[in-house]
Short mmCIF file of C-alpha atoms and ligand atoms in Angstrom, two decimals:
data_model
loop_
_atom_site.label_atom_id
_atom_site.label_comp_id
_atom_site.label_asym_id
_atom_site.label_seq_id
_atom_site.Cartn_x
_atom_site.Cartn_y
_atom_site.Cartn_z
CA MET J 5 66.65 145.14 -103.37
CA ALA J 6 65.14 141.63 -103.47
CA LEU J 7 68.20 140.06 -105.61
CA SER J 8 71.15 141.53 -102.57
CA MET J 9 68.99 139.65 -100.04
CA ARG J 10 68.64 136.33 -102.32
CA ARG J 11 72.54 136.66 -102.19
CA ILE J 12 73.18 137.62 -98.33
CA GLN J 13 70.46 134.07 -97.26
CA ILE J 14 71.39 131.82 -100.05
CA PRO J 15 74.66 130.96 -98.36
CA ALA J 16 73.51 131.97 -95.15
CA MET J 17 71.02 128.62 -95.92
CA PHE J 18 72.79 126.36 -98.05
CA SER J 19 76.06 126.49 -94.79
CA LEU J 20 73.34 125.60 -92.25
CA VAL J 21 71.95 122.96 -94.65
CA LEU J 22 75.73 121.88 -95.13
CA TRP J 23 76.46 121.73 -91.80
CA GLY J 24 73.11 119.62 -90.76
CA ALA J 25 74.10 117.23 -93.71
CA ILE J 26 77.78 117.21 -91.98
CA TRP J 27 75.93 116.17 -88.59
CA GLU J 28 73.34 113.45 -89.56
CA LEU J 29 76.50 111.96 -91.76
CA ILE J 30 78.84 111.91 -88.69
CA GLY J 31 75.52 110.96 -86.73
CA ARG J 32 74.81 107.83 -88.42
CA PHE J 33 77.84 106.73 -89.31
CA GLY J 34 80.57 108.63 -87.08
CA GLY J 35 80.02 105.90 -84.62
CA ILE J 36 80.58 108.79 -81.43
CA ASP J 37 78.02 108.19 -79.48
CA LEU J 38 77.63 111.14 -78.47
CA ILE J 39 76.54 112.51 -81.68
CA PRO J 40 73.79 111.24 -82.47
CA PRO J 41 71.94 111.90 -85.46
CA LEU J 42 70.27 115.23 -86.44
CA THR J 43 66.42 113.80 -87.19
CA ARG J 44 66.84 111.80 -84.16
CA ILE J 45 67.36 114.85 -82.17
CA PHE J 46 64.40 116.83 -83.30
CA VAL J 47 62.56 113.27 -82.67
CA ALA J 48 63.60 114.34 -79.35
CA ALA J 49 62.95 117.82 -79.20
CA VAL J 50 59.01 117.53 -80.49
CA GLU J 51 58.76 114.53 -77.50
CA THR J 52 61.10 117.06 -74.90
CA ILE J 53 58.69 119.79 -75.87
CA ALA J 54 55.01 118.11 -74.52
CA LEU J 55 56.71 116.94 -71.61
CA ASP J 56 55.37 118.21 -68.53
CA LYS J 57 59.37 118.04 -66.82
CA PHE J 58 60.61 119.76 -69.95
CA ARG J 59 57.45 122.39 -69.11
CA ASN J 60 57.54 123.23 -65.46
CA ALA J 61 61.72 123.35 -65.81
CA LEU J 62 60.51 126.20 -68.81
CA LEU J 63 58.47 128.13 -66.10
CA MET J 64 61.05 127.85 -63.59
CA THR J 65 64.15 128.82 -65.50
CA GLY J 66 61.82 131.96 -66.84
CA GLU J 67 60.85 133.12 -64.00
CA VAL J 68 64.03 133.15 -62.63
CA PHE J 69 65.76 134.49 -65.92
CA ALA J 70 62.96 137.50 -65.37
CA ILE J 71 63.44 138.04 -62.98
CA GLY J 72 67.10 138.71 -62.46
CA LEU J 73 67.11 140.20 -65.62
CA GLY J 74 64.33 142.90 -64.30
CA LEU J 75 66.54 143.40 -61.87
CA ALA J 76 69.31 144.06 -63.70
CA ILE J 77 67.48 146.34 -66.24
CA VAL J 78 66.12 148.55 -62.68
CA VAL J 79 69.44 148.32 -61.15
CA GLY J 80 71.91 148.92 -64.65
CA ILE J 81 69.76 151.29 -66.35
CA PRO J 82 69.59 154.43 -62.96
CA VAL J 83 73.55 153.23 -61.83
CA GLY J 84 74.37 153.62 -65.49
CA ILE J 85 72.62 157.27 -66.28
CA VAL J 86 74.02 158.29 -63.17
CA MET J 87 77.41 157.47 -63.78
CA GLY J 88 77.05 158.91 -67.32
CA ARG J 89 75.85 162.25 -65.44
CA LEU J 90 78.29 162.46 -62.12
CA ARG J 91 82.12 162.91 -62.90
CA ILE J 92 82.10 160.90 -58.95
CA ALA J 93 79.99 158.38 -59.62
CA ALA J 94 82.10 157.30 -62.55
CA ASN J 95 85.23 157.34 -61.54
CA MET J 96 84.39 154.79 -58.31
CA LEU J 97 82.47 152.76 -60.37
CA ASN J 98 84.17 152.63 -63.45
CA LEU J 99 86.59 150.58 -62.57
CA TRP J 100 84.41 147.90 -60.62
CA VAL J 101 82.37 147.67 -63.63
CA ASN J 102 84.99 147.31 -66.72
CA ILE J 103 86.52 144.31 -63.98
CA PHE J 104 83.56 143.00 -64.10
CA ILE J 105 81.82 142.82 -66.79
CA SER J 106 85.39 140.73 -68.31
CA ALA J 107 85.79 138.74 -64.68
CA PRO J 108 84.43 134.84 -65.10
CA LEU J 109 82.07 135.48 -62.77
CA THR J 110 80.50 131.67 -63.55
CA ALA J 111 84.10 131.03 -60.28
CA PHE J 112 82.07 133.74 -58.44
CA VAL J 113 78.66 131.80 -58.42
CA PRO J 114 79.66 128.81 -55.63
CA ALA J 115 80.84 131.75 -53.57
CA LEU J 116 77.00 133.05 -53.55
CA MET J 117 75.75 129.84 -52.42
CA PRO J 118 77.06 130.02 -48.83
CA ILE J 119 74.90 133.54 -48.09
CA LEU J 120 72.42 133.17 -51.08
CA GLY J 121 71.27 129.81 -50.13
CA ILE J 122 71.20 126.76 -52.68
CA GLY J 123 68.39 127.26 -54.98
CA GLN J 124 66.54 130.14 -56.74
CA THR J 125 67.77 133.09 -55.67
CA THR J 126 71.59 132.26 -56.14
CA VAL J 127 70.14 131.59 -59.64
CA VAL J 128 67.83 134.79 -59.57
CA ALA J 129 71.77 136.85 -58.64
CA THR J 130 73.49 134.59 -61.16
CA VAL J 131 71.60 136.19 -63.67
CA PHE J 132 71.66 139.36 -62.10
CA LEU J 133 75.14 139.53 -62.11
CA PHE J 134 75.95 138.45 -65.65
CA SER J 135 73.70 140.78 -66.87
CA VAL J 136 74.13 143.72 -65.35
CA TRP J 137 77.14 145.23 -66.67
CA VAL J 138 76.70 145.41 -69.81
CA ILE J 139 73.55 147.30 -69.01
CA VAL J 140 75.09 149.83 -66.82
CA ILE J 141 78.19 150.65 -69.26
CA ASP J 142 76.37 150.57 -73.00
CA THR J 143 73.33 153.27 -70.13
CA GLN J 144 76.43 155.29 -69.53
CA ALA J 145 78.41 154.96 -72.58
CA GLY J 146 74.69 156.65 -74.27
CA ILE J 147 74.14 159.10 -71.27
CA LEU J 148 77.61 160.96 -72.75
CA THR J 149 76.19 160.71 -76.29
CA VAL J 150 73.54 163.02 -75.40
CA ASN J 151 73.57 166.88 -76.90
CA LYS J 152 74.26 169.30 -74.37
CA SER J 153 72.23 171.71 -75.69
CA LEU J 154 69.06 169.26 -75.37
CA ILE J 155 69.38 169.80 -71.40
CA GLU J 156 69.27 173.72 -72.26
CA MET J 157 66.34 173.43 -73.88
CA ALA J 158 64.76 171.20 -71.29
CA ARG J 159 65.93 172.99 -68.66
CA SER J 160 65.14 176.52 -70.31
CA PHE J 161 61.58 175.29 -70.77
CA GLY J 162 61.52 174.97 -67.10
CA ALA J 163 61.88 170.66 -66.81
CA THR J 164 62.44 170.00 -63.67
CA ARG J 165 65.43 167.57 -62.30
CA PHE J 166 63.29 164.51 -63.05
CA GLN J 167 61.65 165.90 -66.28
CA ILE J 168 65.10 166.33 -68.10
CA TYR J 169 65.85 162.11 -66.62
CA TYR J 170 62.94 160.96 -68.38
CA LYS J 171 62.11 163.31 -71.51
CA ILE J 172 65.37 164.70 -71.83
CA LEU J 173 68.34 161.97 -71.55
CA PHE J 174 66.64 158.75 -71.01
CA LEU J 175 65.51 159.06 -75.16
CA ALA J 176 68.38 160.29 -76.32
CA ALA J 177 70.54 157.54 -74.84
CA LEU J 178 67.84 154.83 -75.59
CA PRO J 179 69.90 153.38 -78.98
CA GLU J 180 72.08 152.44 -76.14
CA ILE J 181 70.37 151.48 -73.28
CA LEU J 182 68.79 149.06 -75.57
CA THR J 183 72.07 147.72 -76.87
CA GLY J 184 72.66 146.69 -73.83
CA LEU J 185 69.52 145.32 -72.98
CA ARG J 186 70.62 143.31 -75.84
CA MET J 187 74.16 141.85 -74.70
CA GLY J 188 71.95 141.75 -71.06
CA VAL J 189 69.67 138.61 -72.43
CA ILE J 190 72.40 136.89 -73.81
CA ARG J 191 74.85 137.15 -70.53
CA GLY J 192 71.26 136.55 -68.65
CA VAL J 193 70.72 133.15 -70.88
CA LYS J 194 74.29 132.52 -69.67
CA GLY J 195 73.84 132.94 -66.34
CA VAL J 196 70.87 131.15 -65.84
CA ILE J 197 71.93 127.77 -66.79
CA ILE J 198 75.15 128.48 -65.45
CA GLY J 199 73.48 129.27 -62.02
CA GLN J 200 70.83 126.25 -62.71
CA LEU J 201 74.13 123.53 -63.25
CA ILE J 202 75.82 125.17 -60.88
CA VAL J 203 74.08 125.65 -57.70
CA ALA J 204 71.91 122.84 -57.52
CA LEU J 205 70.15 121.27 -60.42
CA LEU J 206 67.20 123.56 -60.76
CA GLY J 207 64.84 123.75 -64.08
CA PHE J 208 67.12 122.86 -67.63
CA GLY J 209 69.53 122.53 -64.98
CA GLU J 210 67.83 118.80 -63.30
CA LEU J 211 67.04 117.78 -67.05
CA PHE J 212 70.49 118.43 -68.19
CA ASP J 213 71.66 116.64 -65.65
CA LEU J 214 69.33 113.42 -66.16
CA TYR J 215 70.47 113.22 -69.79
CA LEU J 216 73.80 113.25 -69.44
CA GLY J 217 73.65 110.75 -66.20
CA SER J 218 71.80 108.49 -67.86
CA PHE J 219 73.61 109.09 -71.68
CA LEU J 220 69.74 110.17 -73.60
CA MET J 221 72.52 112.18 -76.07
CA GLU J 222 68.74 112.85 -78.27
CA ARG J 223 67.03 114.19 -75.52
CA PHE J 224 70.48 116.83 -74.20
CA TRP J 225 71.19 118.06 -77.25
CA ALA J 226 67.70 118.46 -78.18
CA LEU J 227 67.04 120.41 -74.65
CA VAL J 228 70.29 122.05 -76.13
CA PHE J 229 68.38 123.60 -79.22
CA LEU J 230 65.41 124.46 -77.57
CA ILE J 231 67.11 126.28 -75.01
CA PHE J 232 69.32 127.92 -78.48
CA GLY J 233 66.01 128.32 -80.19
CA LEU J 234 64.24 130.23 -77.21
CA ALA J 235 67.28 132.84 -75.97
CA PHE J 236 67.05 133.38 -80.13
CA ILE J 237 64.10 134.78 -80.07
CA LEU J 238 64.02 135.75 -76.91
CA VAL J 239 67.05 138.61 -78.80
CA GLN J 240 65.54 139.06 -81.88
CA ALA J 241 62.23 140.35 -80.05
CA VAL J 242 64.72 142.87 -78.14
CA VAL J 243 66.08 143.73 -81.21
CA LEU J 244 62.61 144.53 -83.18
CA LEU J 245 62.68 147.23 -80.43
CA GLU J 246 66.16 148.10 -81.18
CA ARG J 247 64.67 148.93 -84.87
CA LYS J 248 62.23 151.30 -83.07
CA PHE J 249 64.67 153.51 -82.02
CA GLU J 250 67.13 153.48 -84.34
CA PHE J 251 66.42 156.13 -86.47
CA TYR J 252 67.47 158.67 -84.78
CA ALA J 253 70.97 156.54 -83.43
CA ASP J 254 72.84 158.62 -85.98
CA VAL J 255 70.60 162.29 -85.95
CA ARG J 256 71.56 162.68 -82.59
CA MET W 48 80.02 195.08 -57.84
CA ASP W 49 82.84 197.63 -58.48
CA ALA W 50 81.00 198.88 -61.62
CA PRO W 51 80.54 202.57 -62.08
CA MET W 52 78.55 203.86 -59.57
CA ALA W 53 77.15 206.35 -62.37
CA MET W 54 75.66 202.72 -64.42
CA ILE W 55 74.06 201.56 -61.78
CA GLU W 56 72.06 204.03 -61.10
CA LYS W 57 71.25 204.87 -64.39
CA ASN W 58 70.19 201.57 -64.40
CA GLN W 59 68.30 201.58 -61.04
CA ASP W 60 66.23 204.09 -62.88
CA THR W 61 64.95 201.55 -65.40
CA ARG W 62 64.66 198.48 -63.43
CA GLU W 63 60.98 198.67 -63.20
CA THR W 64 61.25 199.83 -67.64
CA ALA W 65 63.19 198.04 -68.94
CA ALA W 66 62.22 194.54 -69.53
CA VAL W 67 65.99 193.29 -69.17
CA THR W 68 68.83 195.15 -67.21
CA VAL W 69 72.04 193.58 -66.28
CA GLU W 70 73.92 195.58 -64.09
CA GLY W 71 77.76 194.61 -63.25
CA ILE W 72 77.96 191.01 -65.16
CA SER W 73 81.91 188.96 -65.15
CA MET W 74 81.93 185.56 -66.06
CA HIS W 75 85.21 183.72 -65.18
CA TYR W 76 83.99 179.73 -66.07
CA PRO W 77 85.64 177.41 -64.00
CA GLY W 78 88.71 176.60 -66.89
CA GLY W 79 90.38 179.88 -66.44
CA VAL W 80 88.37 181.43 -69.23
CA HIS W 81 87.44 184.81 -68.57
CA ALA W 82 84.83 185.70 -70.67
CA LEU W 83 82.87 189.00 -69.03
CA GLU W 84 83.89 191.60 -67.79
CA ASP W 85 81.14 194.31 -66.01
CA ILE W 86 78.43 194.52 -68.58
CA CYS W 87 75.99 196.78 -67.92
CA LEU W 88 73.25 197.06 -69.91
CA SER W 89 69.76 197.61 -70.05
CA ILE W 90 67.25 196.38 -73.34
CA PRO W 91 64.11 198.16 -74.32
CA ARG W 92 61.22 196.49 -73.99
CA GLY W 93 58.77 195.17 -76.87
CA LYS W 94 62.53 195.78 -79.28
CA MET W 95 64.76 193.96 -80.48
CA THR W 96 68.49 193.84 -79.02
CA ALA W 97 71.48 192.28 -81.02
CA PHE W 98 74.91 191.24 -79.44
CA LEU W 99 77.52 191.64 -82.19
CA GLY W 100 80.30 190.91 -81.56
CA PRO W 101 83.80 188.44 -82.88
CA SER W 102 83.54 184.95 -81.90
CA GLY W 103 84.88 184.07 -78.82
CA CYS W 104 84.00 187.47 -77.16
CA GLY W 105 81.26 186.13 -75.10
CA LYS W 106 77.88 186.54 -76.95
CA THR W 107 75.75 183.14 -76.52
CA THR W 108 77.96 183.25 -72.53
CA LEU W 109 76.08 186.69 -71.55
CA LEU W 110 72.34 185.46 -73.47
CA LYS W 111 72.63 182.54 -71.33
CA ILE W 112 73.30 184.04 -68.56
CA ILE W 113 70.32 186.73 -68.66
CA ALA W 114 68.38 183.18 -69.57
CA GLY W 115 69.23 182.12 -66.57
CA LEU W 116 71.03 178.78 -67.60
CA LEU W 117 74.74 180.18 -66.75
CA GLU W 118 75.60 181.94 -63.00
CA PRO W 119 77.37 184.58 -63.95
CA SER W 120 80.62 184.85 -61.50
CA SER W 121 79.82 188.03 -59.76
CA GLY W 122 76.55 190.59 -61.28
CA ASP W 123 72.80 190.61 -61.15
CA VAL W 124 70.18 190.08 -63.93
CA PHE W 125 66.63 191.68 -63.88
CA VAL W 126 63.93 190.59 -65.73
CA ASN W 127 60.81 192.78 -65.37
CA GLY W 128 62.10 193.53 -62.30
CA LYS W 129 62.69 191.53 -60.31
CA LYS W 130 66.38 190.01 -60.14
CA THR W 131 66.80 186.18 -61.37
CA THR W 132 69.41 183.57 -61.40
CA ALA W 133 67.54 180.86 -63.04
CA PRO W 134 64.81 180.27 -66.39
CA GLY W 135 61.23 181.21 -66.37
CA PRO W 136 58.22 181.38 -68.48
CA GLU W 137 58.42 185.18 -69.49
CA ARG W 138 61.58 184.18 -71.39
CA ALA W 139 61.92 181.65 -74.40
CA PHE W 140 65.11 180.23 -76.39
CA VAL W 141 66.05 180.29 -79.24
CA PHE W 142 69.33 177.41 -80.33
CA GLN W 143 71.84 178.50 -82.22
CA ASP W 144 71.53 174.57 -83.29
CA PHE W 145 68.08 173.95 -82.77
CA ALA W 146 68.61 171.97 -80.31
CA LEU W 147 64.94 169.62 -81.43
CA LEU W 148 64.45 166.87 -79.71
CA PRO W 149 65.50 163.81 -82.82
CA TRP W 150 62.47 161.50 -81.69
CA ALA W 151 59.60 163.72 -81.45
CA ASN W 152 57.83 165.28 -84.36
CA VAL W 153 57.46 168.86 -85.18
CA LEU W 154 54.38 168.98 -84.14
CA ARG W 155 55.70 167.23 -80.50
CA ASN W 156 58.55 169.33 -80.44
CA VAL W 157 56.56 172.28 -80.78
CA ALA W 158 54.53 172.14 -78.29
CA PHE W 159 57.40 170.60 -76.38
CA GLY W 160 57.26 173.64 -73.93
CA LEU W 161 53.71 172.84 -72.68
CA GLU W 162 54.68 168.93 -72.41
CA LEU W 163 56.52 170.17 -69.84
CA ARG W 164 54.08 172.53 -67.89
CA GLY W 165 51.55 168.40 -68.11
CA ARG W 166 49.60 170.88 -70.65
CA LYS W 167 47.31 167.81 -71.95
CA LYS W 168 48.01 166.27 -75.42
CA GLY W 169 45.41 168.37 -77.26
CA GLU W 170 45.88 171.43 -75.48
CA ARG W 171 49.22 172.08 -76.06
CA GLU W 172 48.51 170.37 -79.79
CA GLU W 173 46.37 172.60 -80.93
CA ILE W 174 48.86 175.83 -79.43
CA ALA W 175 51.23 174.29 -81.39
CA ARG W 176 49.22 173.98 -84.61
CA LYS W 177 48.66 177.90 -84.49
CA PHE W 178 52.64 178.45 -84.44
CA ILE W 179 53.31 176.09 -86.53
CA ALA W 180 51.11 177.74 -88.79
CA GLN W 181 52.56 180.76 -88.21
CA THR W 182 56.24 180.04 -89.13
CA GLY W 183 54.84 178.04 -92.85
CA LEU W 184 55.75 174.90 -91.08
CA THR W 185 51.88 173.69 -92.68
CA GLY W 186 52.37 170.28 -93.12
CA PHE W 187 55.21 169.03 -91.78
CA GLU W 188 54.01 168.47 -88.15
CA HIS W 189 54.21 164.93 -88.84
CA HIS W 190 58.16 165.37 -90.36
CA TYR W 191 61.19 164.88 -87.86
CA PRO W 192 63.77 166.97 -87.57
CA HIS W 193 66.48 165.06 -89.68
CA GLN W 194 63.87 165.05 -92.18
CA LEU W 195 63.81 169.14 -92.05
CA SER W 196 66.61 171.59 -94.24
CA GLY W 197 68.21 173.56 -91.39
CA GLY W 198 65.80 176.08 -92.17
CA MET W 199 62.76 174.50 -91.34
CA ARG W 200 64.53 173.42 -88.09
CA GLN W 201 65.11 176.54 -87.22
CA ARG W 202 61.27 177.19 -88.36
CA ALA W 203 60.83 174.76 -85.78
CA GLY W 204 62.32 176.11 -83.23
CA LEU W 205 60.63 179.19 -83.16
CA ALA W 206 57.21 177.55 -83.22
CA ARG W 207 58.25 176.07 -79.78
CA ALA W 208 59.72 179.85 -78.41
CA LEU W 209 56.74 181.36 -79.11
CA VAL W 210 53.92 178.57 -77.99
CA ILE W 211 54.88 179.32 -74.63
CA ASN W 212 53.94 182.77 -74.78
CA ALA W 213 57.22 184.28 -73.72
CA GLU W 214 57.59 188.05 -73.38
CA ILE W 215 60.74 187.93 -74.42
CA LEU W 216 62.50 186.05 -76.66
CA LEU W 217 66.91 184.91 -76.64
CA MET W 218 67.62 184.49 -79.84
CA ASP W 219 71.69 182.89 -79.90
CA GLU W 220 72.56 183.68 -83.94
CA PRO W 221 69.28 181.74 -84.95
CA PHE W 222 70.21 181.06 -88.78
CA SER W 223 74.39 180.74 -88.60
CA ALA W 224 72.94 177.98 -89.85
CA VAL W 225 71.19 177.79 -92.61
CA ASP W 226 72.25 179.03 -96.40
CA GLU W 227 72.79 183.28 -96.95
CA GLN W 228 69.16 182.54 -99.29
CA MET W 229 67.19 180.90 -96.29
CA ARG W 230 68.92 183.56 -93.43
CA ARG W 231 66.86 186.52 -95.53
CA LYS W 232 63.67 184.60 -96.01
CA LEU W 233 63.81 183.99 -92.49
CA GLN W 234 65.02 187.22 -90.91
CA GLU W 235 61.89 189.13 -93.54
CA ASP W 236 59.66 186.68 -92.20
CA LEU W 237 60.71 186.84 -88.14
CA LEU W 238 60.27 190.74 -88.46
CA SER W 239 56.28 190.26 -90.12
CA LEU W 240 55.68 187.83 -87.05
CA LEU W 241 57.16 190.09 -84.57
CA ALA W 242 55.28 192.97 -86.11
CA VAL W 243 52.12 191.51 -85.06
CA GLU W 244 53.69 189.63 -82.00
CA ASN W 245 55.17 192.27 -79.90
CA LYS W 246 57.82 190.79 -77.96
CA THR W 247 60.96 192.14 -77.15
CA VAL W 248 64.07 189.83 -78.67
CA ILE W 249 67.90 189.78 -77.85
CA PHE W 250 70.05 188.11 -80.22
CA VAL W 251 72.85 187.42 -80.50
CA THR W 252 74.81 187.43 -83.51
CA HIS W 253 77.94 188.06 -86.03
CA SER W 254 77.17 189.46 -88.97
CA ILE W 255 76.81 193.50 -88.87
CA GLU W 256 74.04 193.63 -91.78
CA GLU W 257 71.80 190.93 -89.84
CA ALA W 258 71.98 193.50 -86.81
CA VAL W 259 71.26 196.63 -88.86
CA TYR W 260 68.24 194.82 -90.40
CA LEU W 261 66.91 193.44 -87.49
CA ALA W 262 67.97 195.18 -84.32
CA ASP W 263 66.56 198.39 -82.49
CA GLN W 264 69.45 198.41 -80.57
CA THR W 265 73.08 197.05 -81.48
CA VAL W 266 75.26 195.79 -77.95
CA ILE W 267 78.84 195.49 -80.16
CA LEU W 268 81.17 193.41 -77.60
CA SER W 269 84.58 193.92 -77.33
CA PRO W 270 86.66 190.24 -77.72
CA ARG W 271 87.64 188.94 -74.37
CA PRO W 272 87.24 189.67 -71.26
CA GLY W 273 84.18 190.44 -73.71
CA ARG W 274 83.18 194.33 -72.79
CA ILE W 275 80.86 196.72 -73.78
CA ALA W 276 81.58 198.65 -76.29
CA LYS W 277 79.64 200.68 -77.65
CA ILE W 278 75.77 200.91 -78.10
CA VAL W 279 74.06 201.96 -81.76
CA SER W 280 71.15 202.31 -82.50
CA THR W 281 70.01 200.63 -85.57
CA ASP W 282 66.47 201.67 -85.60
CA LEU W 283 65.44 201.59 -89.04
CA HIS W 284 61.71 199.17 -89.34
CA SER W 285 59.59 202.17 -88.10
CA ASP W 286 59.51 203.91 -90.61
CA LEU W 287 60.90 201.44 -93.78
CA THR W 288 59.60 198.60 -94.60
CA PRO W 289 61.00 195.03 -94.73
CA ASP W 290 61.80 195.45 -98.14
CA GLN W 291 62.77 199.43 -98.05
CA ILE W 292 66.09 198.60 -94.83
CA ARG W 293 68.76 197.26 -97.50
CA ARG W 294 68.70 200.07 -99.79
CA ASP W 295 68.27 202.97 -97.50
CA ARG W 296 71.40 205.02 -97.01
CA ARG W 297 70.64 205.09 -93.00
CA TYR W 298 71.47 200.73 -93.14
CA LEU W 299 74.62 201.51 -95.34
CA ASP W 300 75.91 204.19 -93.26
CA MET W 301 75.35 201.62 -90.09
CA VAL W 302 76.88 199.18 -91.52
CA ASP W 303 79.53 200.88 -92.38
CA GLU W 304 79.86 202.75 -88.96
CA ILE W 305 79.53 199.67 -87.41
CA TRP W 306 82.53 197.90 -89.15
CA GLY W 307 84.80 200.49 -89.03
CA GLY W 308 84.42 199.97 -84.84
CA LEU W 309 84.90 196.55 -85.06
CA LYS W 310 87.92 195.99 -87.49
CA GLN W 311 89.96 197.25 -84.91
CA TYR W 312 89.33 193.85 -82.38
CA LEU W 313 90.37 192.18 -85.56
CA GLU W 314 93.92 192.56 -85.50
N1 ADP E 88 81.38 176.15 -70.78
C1 ADP E 88 82.75 176.61 -71.14
N2 ADP E 88 84.14 176.11 -70.34
C2 ADP E 88 84.93 177.37 -70.10
N3 ADP E 88 84.55 178.21 -71.24
C3 ADP E 88 83.96 178.37 -71.99
C4 ADP E 88 82.29 177.67 -71.80
N4 ADP E 88 81.70 178.11 -72.94
C5 ADP E 88 82.27 179.15 -73.25
N5 ADP E 88 83.55 179.52 -73.01
C6 ADP E 88 84.63 180.31 -73.47
O1 ADP E 88 84.60 181.52 -73.37
C7 ADP E 88 84.36 182.33 -74.38
C8 ADP E 88 82.86 183.77 -75.18
O2 ADP E 88 82.67 181.90 -75.57
P1 ADP E 88 80.80 182.64 -76.42
O3 ADP E 88 79.96 183.09 -75.05
O4 ADP E 88 79.80 181.08 -76.55
O5 ADP E 88 81.47 183.43 -77.10
P2 ADP E 88 80.12 183.67 -78.30
O6 ADP E 88 79.04 183.39 -78.42
O7 ADP E 88 80.56 185.64 -78.75
O8 ADP E 88 81.23 183.58 -80.10
C9 ADP E 88 85.35 181.79 -75.38
O9 ADP E 88 86.40 182.22 -74.91
C10 ADP E 88 84.61 180.17 -75.18
O10 ADP E 88 85.63 179.25 -75.54
MG1 MG E 89 78.80 182.19 -79.45
#
């Protein structure tokens, strides 16, 4: 066990260190202004975290992201469940969901602005549009795996329609729903940054614009890495949740 | 509907006294399968009735119609004299594939019927523990279904059905998914359990031996569309103990007689 862990971890760490070293060398001796040395990016990251501007951007972005993802969950899971249960719903929606999940949504964002205005609402809508489809599709897939006899069992014990949905279908599909949520988080992070960049340079978008405009490349890269880090932590949180329920994914 | 008059009148006599009566049930599945044709039957209270027949003859369909899980194309089901079309608290179902919640431990699974009725956690778990003990599952309360053997899973399925205190147990091939020795053990345990519980039991089986061993009356169904070919009295345990039955002359004769009747359907 310990041995196999090390076998996996050493190369991963090693490659990270190797790429870091290459970056550092290019930064120092490459003469490319776009790529400052990694060490200076880290220093810039520590400075950035302490900035009020960063904190405000983080709060604003976090809020918009949470609302957009929250809406995607609240809409996506029920829609996925209904599509998994009712053939008419699936026939009506499957095509659209599959178009939107693979569509280049970035192109839609400017189209939202005349409707929703140039501000937070449009960014919320962007997050929602980026994350909702994968939640719908994975939820539907989860519902389609539910063992029919569990539903019959619940009915035979007098379950109400509502009980069947939340005590059987939702729980039985939970492993897939959480996978959808994880993908939704990843797409939502993309959505919030793209939204902020395209719409009005809000939150992190504003900071990116500022740092690129005044050619503060260390700050720019620091911000990129900080956002990567935050997204990674968020995704890992969902992964932990997924692990909690995966024990019954193979034995349904 | 188009059942012979004599049959319907005969059943009306017993509608009030029988646990379940089935009158003129036919079943056509939407796909076009004609599963059952004009089934008329009464199930005596406090007895075990077996539905026996070759695979695909409609046994499960008939049991699920009685359970209120399937709507027949025509005909009626009466439970305790009242016409029913939906599941009810006086009937409990034991599933062929156990139908245990994979995310819930044995305790929660066994108590699930009470959970659906909104009984308090402490209360329903106390009742569940009693039946967990009766079905020989003590010590496994916190195991999950995938950690149990097939036999153990069906014990949990049976305990779950007993917990809601229904007077009628409907069991669909309850022991077909467990190995031979475990099946014998479960059959014996079921007989001793029911000796104290006094339930009306309807169970589906494709095993002649199981029908004769467990049932008081065996309903033999012919293949598609399923019709009642014969109803045989297979009552042996009113005067024999479980281990005496399989050695009794009458047991062997009954198995033989039923086999003789069923053989024709296999051609
Ligand atoms: N949901 C269904 N839709 C269509 N046909 C079905 C369905 N369920 C069962 N059948 C068909 O009805 C017939 C009787 O099935 P079933 O009652 O399961 O038989 P048994 O339990 O005796 O093996 C079979 O031919 C089966 O294929
Ligand atoms: Mg069957």
